[in-house]
Amino acid sequence: LHYSNNGGVDFNLMFEIPKGINSYGAGFIRKIKFTSPTKGYLADIQSNIYVVDHFDHQNIYDKYPELHSLPFGKIELWDFSIINEKFIFLTPNDTHYLIRMENGNISYSEFSSSWPYPPMLFDNVGYLESDGLYKTTDSGNSWNKIDFSGKKGYNPKFLNNLEGLSFARGEIYMTSDGAISWKKIHTMFTH
């Protein structure tokens, strides 16, 4: 991780991601998001998430030891979703849990058959994909499965708490009512 104090003209090394010992080889940053000019989170290819605060960097399990007390123990963390500086979601590499961290309080949700993708949250309403599409109306304290199977495809992306897009088999679908109904808006291929 490099930083600049002069608008990107020069960069200085802040720290190096440890090189991996598995088949991925050298360590590198897979995802990085900052909540301020000096604080942020980054994920590496080794399923580590680091917290960067000024020039300090720590593995998230070292920065927040409370994560060790979750009933499923330490898991490999693959991704994250930052809501604000004090509110993030952590997603696993191969388990069914979504970890929620807000103001130092740690909780989790369990999904039945597939690990969850990082949620998209708009005020109290949010969406995530796991073994289907899930919606929250209480900032991720609870998640309810939406009837989405066989409808509109994969990897829906939401623009706000009501509007979203989904792509399936060369077709684009849109919802404007919070995933209650979906309308085909474009076909990319003709048969």
XYZ file of N, CA and C in Angstrom:
573
model
N 0.866 -1.167 0.000
C 0.000 0.000 0.000
C 0.903 1.216 0.000
N 0.675 2.110 -0.955
C 1.449 3.344 -1.067
C 0.536 4.530 -0.777
N 1.130 5.624 -0.347
C 0.363 6.825 -0.081
C 1.058 8.015 -0.715
N 0.282 9.070 -0.916
C 0.798 10.305 -1.497
C 0.344 11.483 -0.645
N 1.244 12.430 -0.435
C 0.916 13.676 0.264
C 0.842 14.856 -0.683
N 1.046 14.616 -1.983
C 1.084 15.722 -2.935
C 0.216 15.466 -4.161
N -0.956 14.921 -3.926
C -1.926 14.757 -5.011
C -1.569 13.695 -6.029
N -0.752 12.733 -5.648
C -0.435 11.632 -6.547
C 0.805 11.832 -7.387
N 1.562 12.887 -7.143
C 2.809 13.094 -7.880
C 3.854 12.082 -7.423
N 4.007 11.919 -6.104
C 4.950 10.964 -5.529
C 4.199 10.032 -4.584
N 4.677 8.795 -4.505
C 4.085 7.811 -3.601
C 5.168 7.207 -2.721
N 4.816 6.945 -1.462
C 5.718 6.300 -0.514
C 5.083 5.001 -0.033
N 5.913 4.007 0.210
C 5.427 2.720 0.684
C 4.940 2.850 2.129
N 3.705 2.398 2.364
C 3.146 2.380 3.710
C 3.413 1.019 4.354
N 3.018 -0.066 3.669
C 3.356 -1.418 4.098
C 3.133 -2.375 2.945
N 3.729 -3.553 3.059
C 3.592 -4.587 2.041
C 2.659 -5.679 2.530
N 1.857 -6.188 1.624
C 1.013 -7.333 1.926
C 1.929 -8.554 2.014
N 1.807 -9.360 3.069
C 2.676 -10.541 3.177
C 2.503 -11.467 1.973
N 3.607 -12.027 1.540
C 3.550 -12.985 0.428
C 2.873 -14.249 0.905
N 2.100 -14.843 0.023
C 1.342 -16.033 0.380
C 2.186 -17.284 0.379
N 1.697 -18.285 1.089
C 2.385 -19.570 1.115
C 1.604 -20.621 0.336
N 0.476 -20.221 -0.238
C -0.300 -21.186 -1.009
C -0.125 -20.916 -2.503
N -0.985 -21.435 -3.304
C -0.841 -21.362 -4.756
C -1.017 -19.954 -5.322
N -1.481 -18.998 -4.501
C -1.668 -17.652 -5.030
C -0.356 -16.884 -5.153
N 0.708 -17.348 -4.487
C 2.007 -16.699 -4.618
C 2.080 -15.397 -3.862
N 2.654 -14.393 -4.511
C 2.897 -13.106 -3.863
C 1.594 -12.463 -3.396
N 1.690 -11.784 -2.260
C 0.519 -11.108 -1.731
C 0.204 -9.854 -2.521
N -1.069 -9.567 -2.674
C -1.484 -8.318 -3.303
C -2.871 -7.945 -2.825
N -3.196 -6.678 -2.988
C -4.491 -6.151 -2.561
C -5.539 -6.497 -3.607
N -6.625 -7.109 -3.151
C -7.738 -7.473 -4.031
C -8.837 -6.423 -4.012
N -9.022 -5.755 -2.851
C -10.064 -4.737 -2.721
C -9.616 -3.745 -1.675
N -9.901 -2.471 -1.901
C -9.540 -1.438 -0.942
C -10.622 -0.363 -0.949
N -11.037 0.073 0.236
C -12.020 1.146 0.388
C -11.616 1.988 1.590
N -11.603 3.286 1.414
C -11.281 4.186 2.511
C -12.520 4.967 2.909
N -12.697 5.174 4.223
C -13.822 5.940 4.753
C -13.426 7.381 5.036
N -12.129 7.649 5.038
C -11.594 8.999 5.210
C -10.225 9.004 4.532
N -9.560 10.136 4.443
C -8.236 10.142 3.811
C -7.196 9.270 4.524
N -7.449 8.891 5.779
C -6.446 8.121 6.524
C -6.942 6.796 7.082
N -8.226 6.468 6.942
C -8.742 5.219 7.494
C -9.491 4.431 6.437
N -9.219 3.118 6.405
C -9.899 2.277 5.439
C -9.669 0.803 5.710
N -10.117 -0.013 4.776
C -10.022 -1.462 4.865
C -9.506 -1.982 3.539
N -8.759 -3.079 3.605
C -8.327 -3.721 2.373
C -8.333 -5.223 2.565
N -8.589 -5.921 1.478
C -8.604 -7.380 1.475
C -7.507 -7.855 0.540
N -6.803 -8.914 0.960
C -5.788 -9.487 0.076
C -6.279 -10.823 -0.466
N -5.505 -11.406 -1.340
C -5.904 -12.653 -1.989
C -5.829 -13.840 -1.032
N -5.196 -13.663 0.134
C -5.061 -14.734 1.118
C -6.234 -14.776 2.098
N -7.318 -14.078 1.821
C -8.502 -14.016 2.686
C -8.222 -13.309 4.002
N -7.349 -12.319 3.969
C -7.109 -11.452 5.118
C -7.727 -10.095 4.842
N -8.286 -9.496 5.872
C -8.766 -8.123 5.776
C -7.977 -7.308 6.790
N -7.457 -6.173 6.339
C -6.657 -5.301 7.177
C -7.403 -3.993 7.410
N -7.212 -3.432 8.603
C -7.724 -2.112 8.942
C -6.528 -1.167 8.886
N -6.651 -0.095 8.100
C -5.600 0.904 7.979
C -6.092 2.156 8.694
N -5.284 2.646 9.637
C -5.626 3.856 10.382
C -4.374 4.707 10.465
N -4.323 5.764 9.690
C -3.119 6.567 9.496
C -2.027 5.647 8.963
N -0.920 5.514 9.648
C 0.156 4.651 9.164
C 0.161 3.298 9.853
N -0.843 3.040 10.681
C -0.965 1.764 11.356
C -1.824 0.841 10.510
N -1.453 -0.420 10.441
C -2.283 -1.418 9.775
C -2.284 -2.679 10.619
N -3.463 -3.280 10.747
C -3.610 -4.497 11.527
C -4.584 -5.425 10.833
N -4.341 -6.716 10.984
C -5.321 -7.690 10.560
C -6.592 -7.416 11.361
N -7.743 -7.540 10.730
C -8.997 -7.179 11.388
C -9.236 -8.011 12.650
N -8.755 -9.263 12.682
C -8.906 -10.088 13.889
C -8.030 -9.573 15.035
N -6.927 -8.914 14.708
C -6.092 -8.314 15.754
C -6.665 -6.974 16.213
N -7.202 -6.217 15.283
C -7.783 -4.909 15.615
C -9.063 -5.071 16.436
N -9.863 -6.085 16.096
C -11.126 -6.346 16.786
C -11.105 -7.781 17.333
N -10.457 -8.009 18.484
C -10.352 -9.371 19.023
C -11.704 -9.998 19.363
N -12.751 -9.165 19.475
C -14.092 -9.698 19.741
C -14.557 -10.652 18.629
N -13.978 -10.509 17.437
C -14.341 -11.407 16.334
C -14.011 -12.865 16.660
N -13.007 -13.095 17.510
C -12.641 -14.460 17.894
C -13.721 -15.118 18.733
N -14.598 -14.337 19.370
C -15.592 -14.909 20.283
C -16.879 -15.331 19.587
N -16.979 -15.165 18.278
C -18.172 -15.624 17.576
C -18.266 -17.146 17.681
N -19.471 -17.711 17.726
C -19.615 -19.149 17.988
C -18.995 -20.050 16.933
N -18.780 -19.554 15.734
C -18.182 -20.379 14.688
C -16.668 -20.190 14.625
N -16.102 -19.357 15.502
C -14.656 -19.163 15.539
C -14.160 -18.290 14.403
N -12.866 -18.276 14.240
C -12.246 -17.463 13.192
C -12.512 -18.103 11.835
N -12.924 -17.276 10.881
C -13.155 -17.759 9.519
C -12.303 -16.938 8.561
N -12.079 -17.477 7.380
C -11.395 -16.718 6.344
C -12.368 -15.682 5.799
N -11.958 -14.434 5.840
C -12.811 -13.347 5.356
C -12.417 -13.017 3.923
N -13.397 -12.962 3.042
C -13.116 -12.747 1.629
C -13.416 -11.320 1.189
N -14.474 -10.736 1.693
C -14.907 -9.446 1.182
C -15.537 -8.636 2.299
N -15.867 -7.392 1.989
C -16.488 -6.519 2.968
C -17.318 -5.475 2.253
N -18.210 -4.863 3.019
C -19.056 -3.783 2.526
C -19.044 -2.700 3.595
N -18.562 -1.519 3.237
C -18.481 -0.419 4.191
C -19.729 0.444 4.059
N -20.445 0.598 5.156
C -21.604 1.482 5.183
C -21.148 2.880 5.597
N -20.366 2.960 6.654
C -19.690 4.199 7.059
C -18.508 3.807 7.931
N -17.809 4.774 8.481
C -16.579 4.485 9.215
C -16.771 3.533 10.384
N -17.964 3.501 10.973
C -18.206 2.655 12.139
C -19.171 1.510 11.874
N -19.446 1.234 10.601
C -20.441 0.214 10.277
C -19.994 -0.523 9.016
N -19.608 -1.806 9.177
C -19.194 -2.610 8.032
C -19.774 -4.015 8.142
N -19.846 -4.679 7.007
C -20.195 -6.090 6.935
C -18.969 -6.842 6.428
N -18.733 -8.031 6.978
C -17.646 -8.900 6.548
C -18.255 -10.171 5.984
N -17.769 -10.593 4.829
C -18.287 -11.816 4.221
C -17.183 -12.865 4.170
N -17.556 -14.135 4.325
C -16.578 -15.214 4.448
C -16.100 -15.740 3.094
N -15.117 -16.631 3.184
C -14.597 -17.282 1.994
C -15.333 -18.587 1.699
N -15.825 -19.268 2.688
C -16.464 -20.555 2.400
C -17.360 -21.008 3.549
N -18.100 -20.075 4.136
C -19.053 -20.438 5.185
C -20.351 -19.682 4.943
N -21.307 -19.886 5.785
C -22.653 -19.347 5.586
C -22.948 -18.122 6.444
N -21.943 -17.437 6.953
C -22.160 -16.351 7.905
C -21.866 -14.984 7.296
N -22.650 -14.010 7.691
C -22.406 -12.608 7.394
C -22.168 -11.932 8.728
N -21.012 -11.287 8.875
C -20.671 -10.634 10.134
C -20.977 -9.147 10.004
N -21.646 -8.624 11.007
C -22.047 -7.210 11.045
C -21.321 -6.534 12.197
N -20.600 -5.452 11.900
C -19.885 -4.699 12.928
C -20.377 -3.256 12.890
N -20.993 -2.809 13.987
C -21.466 -1.427 14.060
C -21.141 -0.863 15.435
N -20.399 0.231 15.441
C -20.009 0.907 16.689
C -19.395 -0.053 17.700
N -18.582 -0.976 17.234
C -17.922 -1.930 18.123
C -18.758 -3.138 18.485
N -20.031 -3.161 18.127
C -20.896 -4.312 18.393
C -20.824 -5.271 17.219
N -20.608 -6.546 17.538
C -20.450 -7.565 16.502
C -21.594 -8.558 16.599
N -22.240 -8.801 15.466
C -23.302 -9.801 15.389
C -23.145 -10.527 14.056
N -23.992 -11.510 13.833
C -23.894 -12.256 12.579
C -25.254 -12.795 12.174
N -25.364 -13.096 10.895
C -26.538 -13.775 10.339
C -26.041 -15.033 9.654
N -26.846 -16.071 9.678
C -26.489 -17.328 9.030
C -27.434 -17.578 7.867
N -26.872 -18.025 6.760
C -27.648 -18.337 5.566
C -27.572 -19.839 5.325
N -28.593 -20.395 4.663
C -28.758 -21.843 4.653
C -27.771 -22.607 3.790
N -27.466 -22.155 2.589
C -26.697 -23.056 1.730
C -25.551 -22.412 0.963
N -25.334 -21.158 1.086
C -24.284 -20.524 0.302
C -23.777 -19.290 1.029
N -22.494 -18.999 0.906
C -21.982 -17.821 1.596
C -22.535 -16.560 0.958
N -22.746 -15.537 1.752
C -23.357 -14.306 1.243
C -22.345 -13.379 0.570
N -22.833 -12.644 -0.389
C -22.056 -11.567 -0.996
C -22.203 -10.324 -0.121
N -21.294 -9.361 -0.237
C -21.435 -8.144 0.571
C -22.754 -7.442 0.286
N -23.457 -7.024 1.318
C -24.756 -6.378 1.104
C -24.621 -4.944 0.612
N -25.685 -4.490 -0.038
C -25.857 -3.093 -0.423
C -26.906 -2.530 0.516
N -26.585 -1.451 1.233
C -27.497 -0.909 2.232
C -27.783 0.552 1.927
N -29.069 0.905 1.963
C -29.551 2.267 1.725
C -30.419 2.647 2.917
N -29.869 3.436 3.820
C -30.511 3.711 5.103
C -30.755 2.379 5.809
N -31.969 2.039 6.121
C -32.258 0.777 6.814
C -32.541 -0.379 5.871
N -32.749 -0.102 4.586
C -33.119 -1.125 3.607
C -31.872 -1.582 2.850
N -31.733 -2.893 2.701
C -30.585 -3.410 1.975
C -30.875 -4.746 1.334
N -29.945 -5.173 0.468
C -30.093 -6.409 -0.295
C -28.770 -7.152 -0.317
N -28.851 -8.464 -0.366
C -27.669 -9.282 -0.598
C -28.074 -10.554 -1.301
N -27.096 -11.144 -1.978
C -27.310 -12.414 -2.655
C -26.560 -13.491 -1.900
N -27.221 -14.617 -1.690
C -26.597 -15.781 -1.066
C -27.117 -16.995 -1.822
N -27.988 -17.768 -1.223
C -28.652 -18.859 -1.932
C -29.949 -18.358 -2.548
N -30.017 -17.090 -2.764
C -31.157 -16.376 -3.314
C -30.969 -14.910 -2.982
N -31.994 -14.134 -3.168
C -31.943 -12.716 -2.867
C -32.586 -12.467 -1.506
N -31.898 -11.693 -0.664
C -32.384 -11.372 0.670
C -32.517 -9.866 0.816
N -33.475 -9.471 1.666
C -33.725 -8.051 1.908
C -33.781 -7.815 3.415
N -33.261 -6.667 3.841
C -33.369 -6.237 5.226
C -34.084 -4.897 5.271
N -34.830 -4.667 6.318
C -35.447 -3.355 6.544
C -35.001 -2.792 7.893
N -34.025 -3.479 8.537
C -33.532 -3.031 9.840
C -31.999 -2.963 9.867
N -31.414 -2.469 8.808
C -29.959 -2.262 8.692
C -29.147 -3.540 8.830
N -29.700 -4.661 8.425
C -28.955 -5.911 8.436
C -28.998 -6.685 9.738
N -29.860 -6.291 10.661
C -30.035 -7.094 11.875
C -30.733 -8.407 11.549
N -31.625 -8.374 10.555
C -32.301 -9.590 10.097
C -32.447 -9.513 8.582
N -32.526 -10.687 7.960
C -32.632 -10.782 6.497
C -33.778 -11.711 6.149
N -34.608 -11.313 5.177
C -35.725 -12.127 4.714
C -35.518 -12.466 3.250
N -35.709 -13.739 2.929
C -35.531 -14.193 1.553
C -36.687 -13.701 0.694
N -36.345 -13.190 -0.475
C -37.327 -12.704 -1.439
C -37.524 -13.774 -2.505
N -38.738 -13.965 -2.953
C -39.006 -14.916 -4.031
C -38.373 -14.381 -5.310
N -37.194 -14.911 -5.623
C -36.420 -14.428 -6.755
C -36.010 -15.575 -7.667
N -36.141 -16.803 -7.205
C -35.664 -17.962 -7.955
C -36.410 -18.123 -9.266
N -35.654 -18.401 -10.287
C -36.238 -18.627 -11.591
C -36.783 -17.381 -12.249
N -36.661 -16.231 -11.591
C -37.239 -15.017 -12.148
C -36.254 -14.252 -13.005
N -35.318 -13.632 -12.368
C -34.570 -12.614 -13.076
C -33.067 -12.791 -13.077
N -32.565 -13.909 -12.670
C -31.156 -14.138 -12.889
C -30.246 -14.007 -11.705
N -29.143 -13.374 -11.958
C -28.029 -13.450 -11.041
C -27.477 -12.077 -10.708
N -26.858 -12.007 -9.546
C -26.085 -10.853 -9.132
C -26.825 -9.530 -9.309
N -27.980 -9.381 -8.670
C -28.704 -8.114 -8.789
C -27.921 -6.971 -8.149
N -28.004 -5.825 -8.743
C -27.365 -4.606 -8.238
C -28.456 -3.567 -8.017
N -28.415 -2.930 -6.844
C -29.429 -1.947 -6.511
C -28.849 -0.548 -6.540
N -29.650 0.382 -7.047
C -29.258 1.782 -7.143
C -29.666 2.558 -5.905
N -30.744 2.123 -5.275
C -31.255 2.724 -4.045
C -32.142 1.684 -3.373
N -32.924 2.079 -2.387
C -33.717 1.093 -1.644
C -34.873 0.493 -2.450
N -35.202 1.062 -3.614
C -36.308 0.539 -4.424
C -35.885 0.029 -5.794
N -34.889 0.654 -6.406
C -34.549 0.358 -7.799
C -33.315 -0.524 -7.911
N -33.425 -1.563 -8.772
C -32.304 -2.460 -8.992
C -32.367 -3.094 -10.357
N -31.241 -3.668 -10.760
C -31.116 -4.357 -12.036
C -30.612 -5.767 -11.803
N -31.000 -6.681 -12.701
C -30.515 -8.048 -12.660
C -30.311 -8.515 -14.096
N -29.345 -9.408 -14.274
C -28.986 -9.864 -15.608
C -29.122 -11.376 -15.669
N -29.737 -11.871 -16.746
C -29.897 -13.316 -16.896
C -30.044 -13.674 -18.362
N -29.242 -14.621 -18.781
C -29.381 -15.192 -20.124
C -29.574 -14.122 -21.196
N -28.741 -13.074 -21.166
C -28.800 -12.036 -22.188
C -29.943 -11.055 -22.034
N -30.601 -11.062 -20.897
C -31.707 -10.134 -20.659
C -31.429 -9.303 -19.413
N -31.902 -8.075 -19.421
C -31.749 -7.182 -18.284
C -33.136 -6.917 -17.707
N -33.253 -7.085 -16.388
C -34.506 -6.866 -15.688
C -34.337 -5.724 -14.703
N -35.443 -5.049 -14.397
C -35.408 -3.921 -13.471
C -36.563 -4.029 -12.489
N -36.279 -3.625 -11.257
C -37.333 -3.473 -10.259
C -37.353 -2.015 -9.817
N -38.520 -1.509 -9.551
C -38.646 -0.145 -9.011
C -39.493 -0.143 -7.742
N -39.761 -1.352 -7.221
C -40.591 -1.462 -6.016
C -39.927 -2.318 -4.927
N -38.589 -2.277 -4.870
C -37.898 -3.005 -3.811
C -37.878 -4.503 -4.002
N -37.774 -4.970 -5.228
C -37.652 -6.388 -5.592
C -38.949 -7.172 -5.454
N -40.068 -6.483 -5.374
C -41.358 -7.191 -5.355
C -41.693 -7.688 -6.753
N -41.502 -6.840 -7.745
C -41.749 -7.250 -9.131
C -40.561 -6.824 -9.989
N -40.387 -7.550 -11.106
C -39.283 -7.299 -12.025
C -39.840 -7.218 -13.446
N -39.293 -6.304 -14.234
C -39.745 -6.109 -15.604
C -38.546 -6.204 -16.538
N -38.698 -6.984 -17.618
C -37.624 -7.074 -18.607
C -37.540 -5.739 -19.341
N -36.324 -5.148 -19.378
C -36.169 -3.851 -20.034
C -35.278 -3.918 -21.261
N -34.540 -5.037 -21.435
C -33.679 -5.124 -22.608
C -33.274 -6.572 -22.858
N -33.239 -6.953 -24.132
C -32.694 -8.236 -24.547
C -31.438 -7.956 -25.342
N -30.329 -8.534 -24.895
C -29.050 -8.241 -25.519
C -28.820 -9.065 -26.783
N -29.390 -10.250 -26.850
C -29.176 -11.135 -27.983
C -30.526 -11.521 -28.583
N -30.576 -11.672 -29.874
C -31.786 -12.186 -30.513
C -31.495 -13.584 -30.982
N -32.478 -14.433 -30.910
C -32.277 -15.856 -31.269
C -32.737 -16.117 -32.660
